[in-house]
Amino acid sequence: MTEGLRERKKRRTRQLISDVATGLFLERGFDAVTVAEVAEAAEVAVNTVYNYFPAKEDLFLDRSAALVERLSRYVRGRDKGESAAAAVLRELRGEVEAVSPTVGLMAGYDRFLRVVHGADALKSRLWHLQQEQLVHLATTLREETGAAADDPLPTLVAGQLNWVHTALADAIGREMTAGRAPAEVSREALVLLDEMEDLLGEKVLNYAVRPPA
């Protein structure tokens, strides 16, 4: 479906506000910048900012929906004969090998993390997003396997896969904040993924295998 003029204008306005806000937060810190200042710099009304971003935290973490759905998307897209864990590990390895910004392997990621670590509101929001990701994945696993409502396995497996994702992100974040080169961190992150896979039990590794036919 072709994007209409109205939709294109709204998308551009949203991106403009997000870009302006991010620039201000990186320059001055999250707590030091007000929504009114973002609106003024973007040359829009304060109400317009809130129409696109319900909370100030959304201005900086403006891709939260993609984060929450990420692991579920990997599971739903798994190959025939592939388990949920295998799909998640495959996708994460691919992104790490590609030195992808989606896993924090990019120049300037340290600046992003410093803003997050300097604001309690952002740290709290990130924690809540991780919990939403966990719940979303558990729901997806339950749907994909047809598990009963009282079956604990979807939640338990989701917890393990969410741990892999979170531990990987934390490790990459620490090294990028220390000033390491993305390609160098990528190589170490691949080793870490192998170590985490070794820690997963067979029940997790073989859960939710997509039928071959």
Short mmCIF file of C-alpha atoms in Angstrom, two decimals:
data_model
loop_
_atom_site.label_atom_id
_atom_site.label_comp_id
_atom_site.label_asym_id
_atom_site.label_seq_id
_atom_site.Cartn_x
_atom_site.Cartn_y
_atom_site.Cartn_z
CA MET A 1 0.00 0.00 0.00
CA THR A 2 1.39 3.40 -1.04
CA GLU A 3 2.06 5.83 1.78
CA GLY A 4 -0.19 8.88 1.53
CA LEU A 5 0.89 12.48 1.90
CA ARG A 6 -0.61 12.75 5.40
CA GLU A 7 1.12 9.59 6.61
CA ARG A 8 4.43 10.68 5.09
CA LYS A 9 4.21 14.06 6.77
CA LYS A 10 3.44 12.46 10.14
CA ARG A 11 6.34 10.06 9.78
CA ARG A 12 8.74 12.88 8.93
CA THR A 13 7.51 15.00 11.83
CA ARG A 14 7.96 12.12 14.23
CA GLN A 15 11.48 11.47 12.94
CA LEU A 16 12.38 15.16 13.20
CA ILE A 17 11.24 15.36 16.82
CA SER A 18 13.10 12.15 17.67
CA ASP A 19 16.32 13.32 16.01
CA VAL A 20 16.21 16.72 17.69
CA ALA A 21 15.50 15.21 21.10
CA THR A 22 18.28 12.64 20.75
CA GLY A 23 20.76 15.34 19.83
CA LEU A 24 19.83 17.41 22.89
CA PHE A 25 19.96 14.41 25.23
CA LEU A 26 23.38 13.35 23.92
CA GLU A 27 24.68 16.88 24.34
CA ARG A 28 23.25 17.75 27.76
CA GLY A 29 21.92 14.58 29.35
CA PHE A 30 18.37 13.29 29.65
CA ASP A 31 17.37 15.00 32.90
CA ALA A 32 18.71 18.41 31.83
CA VAL A 33 16.45 18.66 28.78
CA THR A 34 12.73 19.42 29.00
CA VAL A 35 10.01 18.43 26.55
CA ALA A 36 9.33 22.13 26.01
CA GLU A 37 12.93 22.61 24.90
CA VAL A 38 12.62 19.71 22.49
CA ALA A 39 9.46 21.23 21.05
CA GLU A 40 11.09 24.62 20.63
CA ALA A 41 14.17 23.17 18.93
CA ALA A 42 11.99 21.09 16.59
CA GLU A 43 9.71 24.10 15.95
CA VAL A 44 6.55 22.27 16.96
CA ALA A 45 4.07 22.64 19.80
CA VAL A 46 4.57 20.77 23.07
CA ASN A 47 1.26 18.99 22.46
CA THR A 48 2.59 17.81 19.11
CA VAL A 49 5.55 16.18 20.85
CA TYR A 50 3.22 14.37 23.23
CA ASN A 51 0.99 13.27 20.35
CA TYR A 52 3.91 11.29 18.95
CA PHE A 53 5.70 10.45 22.21
CA PRO A 54 3.41 9.96 25.24
CA ALA A 55 6.31 10.14 27.71
CA LYS A 56 9.65 11.90 27.73
CA GLU A 57 11.45 8.54 27.87
CA ASP A 58 9.85 7.61 24.54
CA LEU A 59 11.78 10.44 22.89
CA PHE A 60 15.07 8.67 23.58
CA LEU A 61 13.93 5.06 23.49
CA ASP A 62 11.80 5.55 20.40
CA ARG A 63 12.24 2.01 19.06
CA SER A 64 10.89 0.22 22.10
CA ALA A 65 8.18 -1.62 20.16
CA ALA A 66 10.81 -3.28 17.96
CA LEU A 67 12.78 -4.32 21.06
CA VAL A 68 9.75 -5.86 22.76
CA GLU A 69 8.83 -7.89 19.65
CA ARG A 70 12.36 -8.80 18.62
CA LEU A 71 12.79 -12.29 20.09
CA SER A 72 9.20 -13.22 19.24
CA ARG A 73 9.87 -12.26 15.63
CA TYR A 74 12.90 -14.55 15.55
CA VAL A 75 10.86 -17.44 16.95
CA ARG A 76 7.96 -16.95 14.55
CA GLY A 77 10.41 -16.86 11.63
CA ARG A 78 12.30 -20.03 12.59
CA ASP A 79 13.03 -22.56 9.87
CA LYS A 80 11.42 -25.97 9.54
CA GLY A 81 13.08 -28.37 11.95
CA GLU A 82 14.54 -25.47 13.95
CA SER A 83 13.80 -24.86 17.63
CA ALA A 84 12.97 -21.50 19.19
CA ALA A 85 16.37 -21.31 20.92
CA ALA A 86 18.24 -22.23 17.73
CA ALA A 87 16.43 -19.47 15.85
CA VAL A 88 17.21 -16.86 18.49
CA LEU A 89 20.88 -17.88 18.67
CA ARG A 90 21.16 -17.93 14.87
CA GLU A 91 19.69 -14.46 14.50
CA LEU A 92 21.84 -12.99 17.27
CA ARG A 93 24.99 -14.58 15.84
CA GLY A 94 24.15 -13.15 12.43
CA GLU A 95 23.79 -9.65 13.82
CA VAL A 96 27.00 -9.92 15.84
CA GLU A 97 28.94 -11.30 12.87
CA ALA A 98 27.62 -8.44 10.73
CA VAL A 99 28.79 -5.94 13.38
CA SER A 100 25.24 -4.62 13.36
CA PRO A 101 24.04 -1.46 15.14
CA THR A 102 20.96 -3.45 16.23
CA VAL A 103 23.12 -5.11 18.91
CA GLY A 104 25.05 -1.95 19.79
CA LEU A 105 28.07 -2.59 17.58
CA MET A 106 28.51 0.91 16.21
CA ALA A 107 30.52 4.05 16.80
CA GLY A 108 28.79 6.38 19.24
CA TYR A 109 26.90 3.67 21.12
CA ASP A 110 28.90 4.56 24.23
CA ARG A 111 27.33 8.05 24.18
CA PHE A 112 23.86 6.52 24.03
CA LEU A 113 24.62 4.27 27.01
CA ARG A 114 26.05 7.12 29.06
CA VAL A 115 22.80 9.03 28.67
CA VAL A 116 20.85 5.95 29.80
CA HIS A 117 23.11 5.27 32.77
CA GLY A 118 22.85 8.90 33.83
CA ALA A 119 19.06 8.90 34.10
CA ASP A 120 17.07 6.72 36.50
CA ALA A 121 13.94 7.17 34.40
CA LEU A 122 15.65 5.65 31.35
CA LYS A 123 17.14 2.78 33.32
CA SER A 124 13.70 2.03 34.73
CA ARG A 125 12.12 2.15 31.28
CA LEU A 126 14.72 -0.24 29.87
CA TRP A 127 14.05 -2.71 32.67
CA HIS A 128 10.32 -2.57 31.98
CA LEU A 129 10.96 -3.07 28.25
CA GLN A 130 12.98 -6.19 29.04
CA GLN A 131 10.07 -7.52 31.11
CA GLU A 132 7.65 -6.75 28.28
CA GLN A 133 9.96 -8.61 25.91
CA LEU A 134 9.90 -11.61 28.24
CA VAL A 135 6.11 -11.66 28.50
CA HIS A 136 5.72 -11.16 24.75
CA LEU A 137 8.08 -14.06 24.03
CA ALA A 138 6.34 -16.36 26.52
CA THR A 139 3.02 -15.59 24.83
CA THR A 140 4.51 -16.32 21.42
CA LEU A 141 5.96 -19.64 22.59
CA ARG A 142 2.63 -20.62 24.10
CA GLU A 143 0.87 -19.83 20.82
CA GLU A 144 3.49 -21.60 18.70
CA THR A 145 3.40 -24.79 20.77
CA GLY A 146 -0.26 -24.82 21.74
CA ALA A 147 0.78 -25.11 25.38
CA ALA A 148 -1.96 -25.04 28.00
CA ALA A 149 -2.45 -21.91 30.08
CA ASP A 150 -1.08 -23.64 33.18
CA ASP A 151 2.01 -25.06 31.41
CA PRO A 152 5.09 -23.31 32.89
CA LEU A 153 7.47 -24.24 30.04
CA PRO A 154 6.77 -21.28 27.70
CA THR A 155 7.58 -18.81 30.49
CA LEU A 156 10.63 -20.77 31.64
CA VAL A 157 12.06 -21.08 28.13
CA ALA A 158 11.30 -17.43 27.43
CA GLY A 159 13.22 -16.51 30.57
CA GLN A 160 16.30 -18.39 29.35
CA LEU A 161 16.22 -16.83 25.89
CA ASN A 162 15.58 -13.38 27.31
CA TRP A 163 18.63 -13.91 29.55
CA VAL A 164 20.78 -14.69 26.50
CA HIS A 165 19.66 -11.50 24.79
CA THR A 166 20.08 -9.32 27.88
CA ALA A 167 23.47 -10.78 28.83
CA LEU A 168 24.73 -10.27 25.28
CA ALA A 169 23.52 -6.66 25.24
CA ASP A 170 25.09 -5.95 28.64
CA ALA A 171 28.44 -7.43 27.60
CA ILE A 172 28.54 -5.49 24.34
CA GLY A 173 27.49 -2.31 26.15
CA ARG A 174 30.29 -2.61 28.71
CA GLU A 175 32.96 -3.09 26.07
CA MET A 176 31.67 -0.31 23.81
CA THR A 177 31.53 2.08 26.78
CA ALA A 178 35.17 1.17 27.49
CA GLY A 179 36.08 2.49 24.04
CA ARG A 180 36.60 -0.82 22.25
CA ALA A 181 36.29 -1.13 18.47
CA PRO A 182 33.00 -2.68 17.26
CA ALA A 183 34.73 -5.37 15.17
CA GLU A 184 36.86 -6.40 18.14
CA VAL A 185 33.85 -6.57 20.45
CA SER A 186 32.00 -8.58 17.80
CA ARG A 187 34.58 -11.38 17.91
CA GLU A 188 34.38 -11.63 21.68
CA ALA A 189 30.58 -11.53 21.63
CA LEU A 190 30.51 -14.57 19.34
CA VAL A 191 32.55 -16.52 21.88
CA LEU A 192 30.17 -15.37 24.62
CA LEU A 193 27.18 -16.62 22.63
CA ASP A 194 28.81 -20.03 22.30
CA GLU A 195 29.41 -20.12 26.06
CA MET A 196 25.82 -19.17 26.81
CA GLU A 197 24.51 -21.83 24.42
CA ASP A 198 26.58 -24.41 26.31
CA LEU A 199 24.78 -23.36 29.50
CA LEU A 200 21.32 -23.93 28.07
CA GLY A 201 19.79 -27.33 28.81
CA GLU A 202 18.57 -29.77 26.16
CA LYS A 203 14.95 -29.08 27.07
CA VAL A 204 15.42 -25.39 26.23
CA LEU A 205 17.52 -26.04 23.11
CA ASN A 206 14.94 -28.47 21.72
CA TYR A 207 11.78 -26.58 22.67
CA ALA A 208 9.26 -25.46 20.06
CA VAL A 209 10.85 -27.18 17.07
CA ARG A 210 8.97 -26.23 13.91
CA PRO A 211 7.64 -29.39 12.20
CA PRO A 212 9.58 -30.27 9.01
CA ALA A 213 6.40 -30.33 6.97
#
